[in-house]
PDB file of C-alpha atoms and ligand atoms in Angstrom:
ATOM      1  CA  MET A 187      82.298 177.823 109.390  1.00 81.00           C
ATOM      2  CA  ASP A 188      79.340 176.298 110.829  1.00 85.00           C
ATOM      3  CA  ILE A 189      79.624 173.026 108.717  1.00 84.00           C
ATOM      4  CA  LYS A 190      77.014 171.053 110.711  1.00 82.00           C
ATOM      5  CA  SER A 191      74.184 173.344 111.213  1.00 79.00           C
ATOM      6  CA  LYS A 192      74.467 175.535 107.812  1.00 86.00           C
ATOM      7  CA  VAL A 193      74.273 174.401 104.336  1.00 87.00           C
ATOM      8  CA  ILE A 194      77.973 174.712 103.365  1.00 96.00           C
ATOM      9  CA  ILE A 195      79.264 174.086  99.800  1.00 98.00           C
ATOM     10  CA  ILE A 196      82.929 173.341  99.607  1.00 98.00           C
ATOM     11  CA  ILE A 197      84.785 172.513  96.083  1.00 98.00           C
ATOM     12  CA  ILE A 198      87.695 170.095  96.234  1.00 98.00           C
ATOM     13  CA  THR A 199      90.267 169.686  93.523  1.00 98.00           C
ATOM     14  CA  GLY A 200      91.983 166.649  93.286  1.00 98.00           C
ATOM     15  CA  ALA A 201      89.465 164.567  94.974  1.00 98.00           C
ATOM     16  CA  SER A 202      90.088 161.553  93.203  1.00 98.00           C
ATOM     17  CA  SER A 203      92.531 160.218  95.783  1.00 98.00           C
ATOM     18  CA  ASP A 204      94.245 160.258  98.899  1.00 98.00           C
ATOM     19  CA  ILE A 205      94.145 163.823 100.906  1.00 98.00           C
ATOM     20  CA  GLY A 206      91.453 165.041  98.583  1.00 98.00           C
ATOM     21  CA  GLU A 207      89.214 162.134  98.717  1.00 98.00           C
ATOM     22  CA  ALA A 208      89.672 161.788 102.535  1.00 98.00           C
ATOM     23  CA  ALA A 209      88.910 165.619 102.708  1.00 98.00           C
ATOM     24  CA  ALA A 210      85.570 164.880 100.661  1.00 98.00           C
ATOM     25  CA  LEU A 211      84.624 162.103 103.233  1.00 98.00           C
ATOM     26  CA  LYS A 212      85.366 164.115 106.523  1.00 98.00           C
ATOM     27  CA  LEU A 213      83.552 166.893 105.351  1.00 98.00           C
ATOM     28  CA  SER A 214      80.407 165.526 103.703  1.00 98.00           C
ATOM     29  CA  MET A 215      80.182 162.931 106.643  1.00 97.00           C
ATOM     30  CA  ASN A 216      79.710 166.421 108.705  1.00 96.00           C
ATOM     31  CA  GLY A 217      77.238 168.125 106.814  1.00 96.00           C
ATOM     32  CA  ALA A 218      79.011 169.803 103.945  1.00 97.00           C
ATOM     33  CA  LYS A 219      77.847 169.593 100.384  1.00 98.00           C
ATOM     34  CA  VAL A 220      80.749 168.480  98.510  1.00 98.00           C
ATOM     35  CA  VAL A 221      81.919 169.178  95.153  1.00 98.00           C
ATOM     36  CA  LEU A 222      84.091 166.577  93.861  1.00 98.00           C
ATOM     37  CA  SER A 223      86.573 167.692  90.947  1.00 98.00           C
ATOM     38  CA  ALA A 224      89.645 166.136  89.276  1.00 98.00           C
ATOM     39  CA  ARG A 225      90.011 164.338  85.633  1.00 98.00           C
ATOM     40  CA  ARG A 226      89.439 160.871  86.618  1.00 98.00           C
ATOM     41  CA  LYS A 227      85.677 160.363  86.295  1.00 98.00           C
ATOM     42  CA  ASP A 228      85.310 156.618  87.382  1.00 98.00           C
ATOM     43  CA  LYS A 229      87.095 157.531  90.695  1.00 98.00           C
ATOM     44  CA  LEU A 230      84.837 160.607  91.615  1.00 98.00           C
ATOM     45  CA  ASN A 231      81.877 158.708  90.606  1.00 98.00           C
ATOM     46  CA  GLU A 232      82.998 156.024  93.048  1.00 98.00           C
ATOM     47  CA  LEU A 233      83.437 158.428  95.821  1.00 98.00           C
ATOM     48  CA  LYS A 234      80.184 160.264  95.266  1.00 98.00           C
ATOM     49  CA  LYS A 235      78.412 156.587  95.526  1.00 98.00           C
ATOM     50  CA  THR A 236      80.487 156.051  98.915  1.00 98.00           C
ATOM     51  CA  ILE A 237      79.417 159.613 100.246  1.00 98.00           C
ATOM     52  CA  GLU A 238      75.709 159.008  99.230  1.00 98.00           C
ATOM     53  CA  LYS A 239      75.576 155.535 100.684  1.00 98.00           C
ATOM     54  CA  LYS A 240      77.004 157.195 104.071  1.00 98.00           C
ATOM     55  CA  GLY A 241      74.093 159.658 103.806  1.00 97.00           C
ATOM     56  CA  GLY A 242      75.891 162.812 102.661  1.00 97.00           C
ATOM     57  CA  GLU A 243      75.743 164.806  99.248  1.00 97.00           C
ATOM     58  CA  ALA A 244      78.265 165.260  96.309  1.00 98.00           C
ATOM     59  CA  LEU A 245      78.205 166.588  92.728  1.00 98.00           C
ATOM     60  CA  VAL A 246      81.099 165.534  90.321  1.00 98.00           C
ATOM     61  CA  VAL A 247      82.669 167.928  88.111  1.00 98.00           C
ATOM     62  CA  ILE A 248      85.589 166.695  85.797  1.00 98.00           C
ATOM     63  CA  ALA A 249      88.020 169.525  85.576  1.00 98.00           C
ATOM     64  CA  ASP A 250      91.875 169.998  84.630  1.00 98.00           C
ATOM     65  CA  VAL A 251      93.033 172.761  87.085  1.00 98.00           C
ATOM     66  CA  THR A 252      95.485 173.852  84.518  1.00 98.00           C
ATOM     67  CA  LYS A 253      92.657 175.008  82.176  1.00 98.00           C
ATOM     68  CA  MET A 254      90.883 178.106  83.206  1.00 98.00           C
ATOM     69  CA  VAL A 255      87.836 177.290  81.448  1.00 98.00           C
ATOM     70  CA  ASP A 256      87.473 173.924  83.259  1.00 98.00           C
ATOM     71  CA  MET A 257      87.710 175.940  86.511  1.00 98.00           C
ATOM     72  CA  GLU A 258      85.130 178.202  85.515  1.00 98.00           C
ATOM     73  CA  LYS A 259      82.910 175.585  84.320  1.00 98.00           C
ATOM     74  CA  LEU A 260      83.566 173.880  87.853  1.00 98.00           C
ATOM     75  CA  VAL A 261      82.213 176.949  89.782  1.00 98.00           C
ATOM     76  CA  ASP A 262      79.400 177.476  87.115  1.00 98.00           C
ATOM     77  CA  LYS A 263      78.017 173.896  87.608  1.00 98.00           C
ATOM     78  CA  THR A 264      78.582 174.159  91.365  1.00 98.00           C
ATOM     79  CA  LEU A 265      76.204 177.680  91.276  1.00 98.00           C
ATOM     80  CA  GLU A 266      73.766 175.898  88.881  1.00 98.00           C
ATOM     81  CA  GLU A 267      73.346 173.069  91.697  1.00 98.00           C
ATOM     82  CA  TYR A 268      73.603 174.771  94.915  1.00 97.00           C
ATOM     83  CA  GLY A 269      72.938 178.422  94.348  1.00 97.00           C
ATOM     84  CA  THR A 270      76.598 179.477  95.888  1.00 97.00           C
ATOM     85  CA  VAL A 271      79.988 178.254  96.955  1.00 98.00           C
ATOM     86  CA  HIS A 272      81.515 178.776 100.469  1.00 98.00           C
ATOM     87  CA  ALA A 273      84.924 177.295 100.264  1.00 98.00           C
ATOM     88  CA  ILE A 274      87.408 175.980  97.703  1.00 98.00           C
ATOM     89  CA  ILE A 275      90.222 173.363  98.872  1.00 98.00           C
ATOM     90  CA  ASN A 276      92.899 173.770  96.139  1.00 99.00           C
ATOM     91  CA  ASN A 277      94.492 170.360  96.732  1.00 98.00           C
ATOM     92  CA  ALA A 278      95.466 168.914  93.219  1.00 98.00           C
ATOM     93  CA  GLY A 279      98.836 168.515  92.726  1.00 98.00           C
ATOM     94  CA  LEU A 280     102.150 166.393  91.208  1.00 97.00           C
ATOM     95  CA  MET A 281     105.573 165.691  92.646  1.00 97.00           C
ATOM     96  CA  PRO A 282     107.681 164.244  89.709  1.00 97.00           C
ATOM     97  CA  LEU A 283     110.733 164.843  91.826  1.00 96.00           C
ATOM     98  CA  SER A 284     114.019 164.980  89.671  1.00 96.00           C
ATOM     99  CA  PHE A 285     117.651 166.391  90.068  1.00 95.00           C
ATOM    100  CA  VAL A 286     117.995 169.351  88.050  1.00 97.00           C
ATOM    101  CA  LYS A 287     120.919 168.014  86.139  1.00 96.00           C
ATOM    102  CA  ASN A 288     118.759 165.654  84.639  1.00 95.00           C
ATOM    103  CA  LEU A 289     116.601 168.346  82.852  1.00 98.00           C
ATOM    104  CA  LYS A 290     113.224 167.060  82.962  1.00 97.00           C
ATOM    105  CA  THR A 291     111.756 170.233  81.711  1.00 98.00           C
ATOM    106  CA  ASP A 292     108.539 168.703  80.692  1.00 98.00           C
ATOM    107  CA  GLU A 293     107.998 167.674  84.113  1.00 98.00           C
ATOM    108  CA  TRP A 294     109.114 171.094  86.037  1.00 98.00           C
ATOM    109  CA  GLU A 295     106.654 172.612  83.558  1.00 98.00           C
ATOM    110  CA  LYS A 296     103.916 170.360  84.470  1.00 98.00           C
ATOM    111  CA  MET A 297     104.242 170.842  88.195  1.00 98.00           C
ATOM    112  CA  VAL A 298     104.128 174.662  87.604  1.00 98.00           C
ATOM    113  CA  ASP A 299     101.328 174.405  85.665  1.00 98.00           C
ATOM    114  CA  VAL A 300      99.231 171.878  88.123  1.00 98.00           C
ATOM    115  CA  ASN A 301     100.795 172.997  91.574  1.00 98.00           C
ATOM    116  CA  ILE A 302     101.109 177.036  91.073  1.00 98.00           C
ATOM    117  CA  LYS A 303      98.445 177.940  87.886  1.00 98.00           C
ATOM    118  CA  GLY A 304      96.198 175.066  89.179  1.00 98.00           C
ATOM    119  CA  VAL A 305      95.797 177.094  92.669  1.00 99.00           C
ATOM    120  CA  LEU A 306      95.577 180.687  90.578  1.00 98.00           C
ATOM    121  CA  ASN A 307      93.119 179.271  88.431  1.00 98.00           C
ATOM    122  CA  GLY A 308      90.840 177.851  91.330  1.00 98.00           C
ATOM    123  CA  VAL A 309      91.190 181.243  93.113  1.00 98.00           C
ATOM    124  CA  ALA A 310      90.362 182.818  90.314  1.00 98.00           C
ATOM    125  CA  ALA A 311      87.292 180.948  89.351  1.00 98.00           C
ATOM    126  CA  VAL A 312      85.722 181.154  92.663  1.00 98.00           C
ATOM    127  CA  LEU A 313      86.980 184.483  93.985  1.00 98.00           C
ATOM    128  CA  PRO A 314      84.039 186.522  92.602  1.00 98.00           C
ATOM    129  CA  THR A 315      81.453 184.657  94.393  1.00 98.00           C
ATOM    130  CA  LEU A 316      83.254 184.989  97.722  1.00 98.00           C
ATOM    131  CA  ILE A 317      83.763 188.759  97.270  1.00 98.00           C
ATOM    132  CA  LYS A 318      80.079 188.901  96.554  1.00 98.00           C
ATOM    133  CA  ASN A 319      79.219 186.830  99.646  1.00 97.00           C
ATOM    134  CA  LYS A 320      81.711 188.915 101.717  1.00 97.00           C
ATOM    135  CA  GLN A 321      82.762 185.330 103.300  1.00 96.00           C
ATOM    136  CA  GLY A 322      84.562 182.288 102.266  1.00 97.00           C
ATOM    137  CA  HIS A 323      87.283 179.964 103.020  1.00 98.00           C
ATOM    138  CA  ILE A 324      90.363 179.229 100.596  1.00 98.00           C
ATOM    139  CA  ILE A 325      92.493 176.408 101.796  1.00 98.00           C
ATOM    140  CA  ASN A 326      95.661 175.618  99.571  1.00 99.00           C
ATOM    141  CA  ILE A 327      97.518 172.524 100.027  1.00 98.00           C
ATOM    142  CA  SER A 328     100.916 173.533 100.155  1.00 98.00           C
ATOM    143  CA  SER A 329     103.964 171.492 101.797  1.00 98.00           C
ATOM    144  CA  VAL A 330     106.757 170.930 104.216  1.00 98.00           C
ATOM    145  CA  ALA A 331     108.680 171.743 100.713  1.00 98.00           C
ATOM    146  CA  ALA A 332     107.686 175.016 100.985  1.00 98.00           C
ATOM    147  CA  TYR A 333     110.198 175.578 103.920  1.00 97.00           C
ATOM    148  CA  ARG A 334     113.004 173.073 103.030  1.00 96.00           C
ATOM    149  CA  TYR A 335     114.574 171.412  99.943  1.00 95.00           C
ATOM    150  CA  PHE A 336     114.768 167.604  99.752  1.00 91.00           C
ATOM    151  CA  PRO A 337     116.574 165.400  97.180  1.00 92.00           C
ATOM    152  CA  GLY A 338     115.327 166.094  93.660  1.00 95.00           C
ATOM    153  CA  GLY A 339     112.570 168.574  94.803  1.00 97.00           C
ATOM    154  CA  ALA A 340     114.343 172.048  93.779  1.00 98.00           C
ATOM    155  CA  VAL A 341     111.291 172.493  91.124  1.00 98.00           C
ATOM    156  CA  TYR A 342     108.774 170.929  93.453  1.00 98.00           C
ATOM    157  CA  CYS A 343     109.714 172.853  96.628  1.00 98.00           C
ATOM    158  CA  ALA A 344     109.693 176.105  94.613  1.00 98.00           C
ATOM    159  CA  THR A 345     106.209 175.405  93.429  1.00 98.00           C
ATOM    160  CA  LYS A 346     105.150 174.945  97.138  1.00 98.00           C
ATOM    161  CA  ALA A 347     106.814 177.935  98.317  1.00 98.00           C
ATOM    162  CA  ALA A 348     104.987 179.836  95.698  1.00 98.00           C
ATOM    163  CA  VAL A 349     101.506 178.405  97.137  1.00 98.00           C
ATOM    164  CA  LYS A 350     102.531 179.397 100.657  1.00 98.00           C
ATOM    165  CA  MET A 351     103.493 182.769  99.577  1.00 98.00           C
ATOM    166  CA  PHE A 352     100.586 183.308  97.425  1.00 98.00           C
ATOM    167  CA  SER A 353      98.340 182.376 100.416  1.00 98.00           C
ATOM    168  CA  GLU A 354      99.721 184.846 102.571  1.00 98.00           C
ATOM    169  CA  GLY A 355      99.158 187.563 100.098  1.00 98.00           C
ATOM    170  CA  LEU A 356      95.580 186.332  99.704  1.00 98.00           C
ATOM    171  CA  ARG A 357      95.268 186.477 103.050  1.00 98.00           C
ATOM    172  CA  GLN A 358      96.213 190.160 103.661  1.00 98.00           C
ATOM    173  CA  GLU A 359      94.419 191.173 100.577  1.00 98.00           C
ATOM    174  CA  LEU A 360      90.920 189.160 101.296  1.00 98.00           C
ATOM    175  CA  ALA A 361      90.503 188.638 105.029  1.00 98.00           C
ATOM    176  CA  PRO A 362      90.505 192.166 106.567  1.00 97.00           C
ATOM    177  CA  LYS A 363      88.322 193.554 103.711  1.00 98.00           C
ATOM    178  CA  TYR A 364      86.045 190.744 102.522  1.00 98.00           C
ATOM    179  CA  GLY A 365      85.989 188.434 105.462  1.00 97.00           C
ATOM    180  CA  ILE A 366      87.344 185.825 103.254  1.00 98.00           C
ATOM    181  CA  CYS A 367      89.680 183.304 105.258  1.00 98.00           C
ATOM    182  CA  VAL A 368      92.853 181.820 103.780  1.00 98.00           C
ATOM    183  CA  THR A 369      94.948 179.093 105.138  1.00 98.00           C
ATOM    184  CA  SER A 370      97.892 177.122 103.658  1.00 98.00           C
ATOM    185  CA  ILE A 371      98.205 173.534 104.921  1.00 98.00           C
ATOM    186  CA  GLU A 372     101.806 172.379 104.802  1.00 98.00           C
ATOM    187  CA  PRO A 373     102.249 168.381 105.364  1.00 98.00           C
ATOM    188  CA  GLY A 374     105.190 166.298 105.612  1.00 97.00           C
ATOM    189  CA  ALA A 375     105.118 163.093 104.144  1.00 95.00           C
ATOM    190  CA  VAL A 376     101.841 161.284 103.884  1.00 97.00           C
ATOM    191  CA  ALA A 377     101.318 158.018 102.715  1.00 95.00           C
ATOM    192  CA  THR A 378      99.756 158.488  99.240  1.00 95.00           C
ATOM    193  CA  ASN A 379     100.026 157.914  95.301  1.00 93.00           C
ATOM    194  CA  LEU A 380     102.095 161.208  94.931  1.00 92.00           C
ATOM    195  CA  MET A 381     105.317 159.711  94.395  1.00 90.00           C
ATOM    196  CA  ASP A 382     103.767 157.723  91.443  1.00 91.00           C
ATOM    197  CA  THR A 383     104.688 160.410  88.817  1.00 93.00           C
ATOM    198  CA  ILE A 384     108.411 160.159  89.444  1.00 94.00           C
ATOM    199  CA  THR A 385     110.648 159.003  86.369  1.00 94.00           C
ATOM    200  CA  ASP A 386     114.038 160.018  87.570  1.00 92.00           C
ATOM    201  CA  GLU A 387     116.130 156.810  88.215  1.00 90.00           C
ATOM    202  CA  ASP A 388     118.095 158.673  90.622  1.00 88.00           C
ATOM    203  CA  ILE A 389     115.322 159.389  92.764  1.00 91.00           C
ATOM    204  CA  LEU A 390     113.303 155.990  92.489  1.00 88.00           C
ATOM    205  CA  GLY A 391     116.463 154.386  93.781  1.00 82.00           C
ATOM    206  CA  LYS A 392     116.116 156.448  97.026  1.00 80.00           C
ATOM    207  CA  LEU A 393     112.536 155.915  97.467  1.00 77.00           C
ATOM    208  CA  SER A 394     112.397 152.851  99.549  1.00 75.00           C
ATOM    209  CA  GLU A 395     114.470 154.345 102.372  1.00 73.00           C
ATOM    210  CA  MET A 396     112.262 157.522 102.552  1.00 72.00           C
ATOM    211  CA  GLN A 397     109.000 154.949 102.966  1.00 75.00           C
ATOM    212  CA  LYS A 398     110.705 153.364 105.830  1.00 85.00           C
ATOM    213  CA  MET A 399     109.299 155.488 108.281  1.00 91.00           C
ATOM    214  CA  THR A 400     105.615 155.721 109.500  1.00 94.00           C
ATOM    215  CA  MET A 401     104.073 158.548 107.279  1.00 95.00           C
ATOM    216  CA  LEU A 402     101.061 160.813 107.968  1.00 97.00           C
ATOM    217  CA  ALA A 403      97.530 159.297 106.970  1.00 98.00           C
ATOM    218  CA  PRO A 404      95.743 161.325 104.361  1.00 98.00           C
ATOM    219  CA  GLU A 405      93.246 161.619 107.246  1.00 98.00           C
ATOM    220  CA  ASP A 406      95.491 163.333 109.577  1.00 98.00           C
ATOM    221  CA  ILE A 407      95.676 166.523 106.748  1.00 98.00           C
ATOM    222  CA  THR A 408      91.945 166.178 106.634  1.00 98.00           C
ATOM    223  CA  GLU A 409      91.761 166.792 110.394  1.00 98.00           C
ATOM    224  CA  ALA A 410      93.994 169.997 109.911  1.00 98.00           C
ATOM    225  CA  ILE A 411      91.685 170.996 107.066  1.00 98.00           C
ATOM    226  CA  TYR A 412      88.306 170.702 109.135  1.00 98.00           C
ATOM    227  CA  TYR A 413      90.199 172.381 111.915  1.00 98.00           C
ATOM    228  CA  ALA A 414      90.857 175.542 109.754  1.00 98.00           C
ATOM    229  CA  LEU A 415      87.137 175.328 108.243  1.00 97.00           C
ATOM    230  CA  THR A 416      85.417 175.306 111.470  1.00 96.00           C
ATOM    231  CA  GLN A 417      86.871 178.175 113.516  1.00 96.00           C
ATOM    232  CA  PRO A 418      84.438 181.037 114.320  1.00 95.00           C
ATOM    233  CA  SER A 419      84.580 183.908 111.706  1.00 93.00           C
ATOM    234  CA  ARG A 420      86.920 186.253 113.805  1.00 96.00           C
ATOM    235  CA  VAL A 421      89.539 183.473 113.580  1.00 97.00           C
ATOM    236  CA  ASN A 422      91.948 182.830 110.443  1.00 98.00           C
ATOM    237  CA  ILE A 423      94.146 180.025 110.474  1.00 98.00           C
ATOM    238  CA  ASN A 424      96.857 181.109 108.411  1.00 98.00           C
ATOM    239  CA  ASP A 425      99.327 178.027 108.587  1.00 98.00           C
ATOM    240  CA  VAL A 426      99.147 174.193 109.660  1.00 98.00           C
ATOM    241  CA  TYR A 427     102.429 172.842 109.518  1.00 98.00           C
ATOM    242  CA  ILE A 428     102.231 169.250 110.156  1.00 98.00           C
ATOM    243  CA  MET A 429     104.734 166.545 110.027  1.00 97.00           C
ATOM    244  CA  PRO A 430     105.128 162.787 110.727  1.00 97.00           C
ATOM    245  CA  THR A 431     106.476 162.106 114.364  1.00 97.00           C
ATOM    246  CA  GLU A 432     109.329 160.154 112.470  1.00 95.00           C
ATOM    247  CA  GLN A 433     110.328 162.482 109.935  1.00 93.00           C
ATOM    248  CA  GLN A 434     113.447 164.612 110.494  1.00 89.00           C
TER     249      GLN A 434
HETATM  250  P1  NDP B  61      97.773 161.905  94.814  1.00 62.51           P
HETATM  251  O1  NDP B  61      98.625 161.843  93.990  1.00 62.51           O
HETATM  252  O2  NDP B  61      96.883 161.056  95.476  1.00 62.51           O
HETATM  253  O3  NDP B  61      96.458 163.275  94.485  1.00 62.51           O
HETATM  254  C1  NDP B  61      96.717 164.047  93.638  1.00 62.51           C
HETATM  255  C2  NDP B  61      95.507 164.769  93.066  1.00 62.51           C
HETATM  256  O4  NDP B  61      95.591 165.645  92.114  1.00 62.51           O
HETATM  257  C3  NDP B  61      94.783 163.409  92.547  1.00 62.51           C
HETATM  258  O5  NDP B  61      93.296 163.591  92.796  1.00 62.51           O
HETATM  259  C4  NDP B  61      94.797 163.992  90.990  1.00 62.51           C
HETATM  260  O6  NDP B  61      93.445 163.550  90.196  1.00 62.51           O
HETATM  261  C5  NDP B  61      94.914 165.467  91.220  1.00 62.51           C
HETATM  262  N1  NDP B  61      95.503 166.155  89.683  1.00 62.51           N
HETATM  263  C6  NDP B  61      96.792 165.908  89.438  1.00 62.51           C
HETATM  264  N2  NDP B  61      96.756 166.656  88.136  1.00 62.51           N
HETATM  265  C7  NDP B  61      95.580 167.234  88.085  1.00 62.51           C
HETATM  266  C8  NDP B  61      94.936 168.245  86.807  1.00 62.51           C
HETATM  267  N3  NDP B  61      95.738 168.770  85.885  1.00 62.51           N
HETATM  268  N4  NDP B  61      93.782 168.688  87.127  1.00 62.51           N
HETATM  269  C9  NDP B  61      93.006 168.181  88.121  1.00 62.51           C
HETATM  270  N5  NDP B  61      93.376 167.256  88.993  1.00 62.51           N
HETATM  271  C10 NDP B  61      94.727 166.994  89.063  1.00 62.51           C
HETATM  272  O7  NDP B  61      98.516 162.601  95.912  1.00 62.51           O
HETATM  273  P2  NDP B  61      98.274 163.774  97.370  1.00 62.51           P
HETATM  274  O8  NDP B  61      96.814 163.212  97.803  1.00 62.51           O
HETATM  275  O9  NDP B  61      99.355 163.163  98.312  1.00 62.51           O
HETATM  276  O10 NDP B  61      98.257 165.089  96.843  1.00 62.51           O
HETATM  277  C11 NDP B  61      97.422 165.962  97.232  1.00 62.51           C
HETATM  278  C12 NDP B  61      98.187 167.231  97.465  1.00 62.51           C
HETATM  279  O11 NDP B  61      98.949 167.244  98.828  1.00 62.51           O
HETATM  280  C13 NDP B  61      99.175 167.864  96.341  1.00 62.51           C
HETATM  281  O12 NDP B  61      99.144 169.128  96.225  1.00 62.51           O
HETATM  282  C14 NDP B  61     100.394 167.491  96.997  1.00 62.51           C
HETATM  283  O13 NDP B  61     101.419 168.145  96.477  1.00 62.51           O
HETATM  284  C15 NDP B  61     100.216 167.716  98.352  1.00 62.51           C
HETATM  285  N6  NDP B  61     100.915 167.329  99.441  1.00 62.51           N
HETATM  286  C16 NDP B  61     101.423 165.725  99.661  1.00 62.51           C
HETATM  287  C17 NDP B  61     102.147 165.283 100.403  1.00 62.51           C
HETATM  288  C18 NDP B  61     102.470 163.801 100.608  1.00 62.51           C
HETATM  289  O14 NDP B  61     103.461 163.444 101.224  1.00 62.51           O
HETATM  290  N7  NDP B  61     101.537 162.959  99.988  1.00 62.51           N
HETATM  291  C19 NDP B  61     102.984 166.103 101.430  1.00 62.51           C
HETATM  292  C20 NDP B  61     102.702 167.684 101.344  1.00 62.51           C
HETATM  293  C21 NDP B  61     101.973 167.778 100.304  1.00 62.51           C
HETATM  294  P3  NDP B  61      93.145 163.270  88.730  1.00 62.51           P
HETATM  295  O15 NDP B  61      94.419 162.413  88.367  1.00 62.51           O
HETATM  296  O16 NDP B  61      92.021 162.292  88.661  1.00 62.51           O
HETATM  297  O17 NDP B  61      93.287 164.390  88.007  1.00 62.51           O
END
């Protein structure tokens, strides 16, 4: 996509913090109009102000990715404001790690709802416009967890493997026929608030060990997103698998 010289409209879910926020800043500073979505209104409004102060343009739409009606509203508001949409970054996600034996089934359900169904809802909401336009880009934030298990990650890893495989299916169905590019981004450990939802004491005890290494910064993931988005239309970046140098 020619972000710098054309008007490009990009929806970002989970834009209220870390990777989503960094992506919104990078893309808007390079000329894209960004639609900032998440549940925390204050955070999104703050980010919109920051973007506007720096000369960019952003629209805030509060939406819960688990609710299809919210995702439809997100796209409707985008179309009302800008007339079209070119890309979506399905970034919203949760990682309440726990060992299966502890049966935190409510947390399993939340992960399935946000990490898998949230991505499906985002795609379903935006797809009619992308198909009509015969162009566009869907970026799904999967994880290194799609490839390998880590302690307490049985359900989380399964959700991210689902996102990666769904992305490949989407690409095969959409790219050749409609010119819609699909990319799965698979980061290793990034220094963010993602671990804040962990409640399993068995995992919490191990976290400080994990946090000793130098992790990726949200901006490192943003570079991968920008790279995937800005390729010429003949190029589809299928996967970007990106790890901290110090991660095993
Ligand atoms: P954060 O916890 O900072 O961001 C998560 C984002 O998801 C927040 O903006 C949050 O916004 C949003 N979110 C959560 N639930 C919902 C919901 N129901 N509806 C809408 N938005 C929701 O963590 P990261 O920036 O690290 O996470 C972003 C993505 O990156 C996730 O998909 C994560 O799995 C993935 N990832 C992260 C890695 C890491 O090491 N940090 C590694 C690999 C992948 P709000 O609460 O305002 O709704």
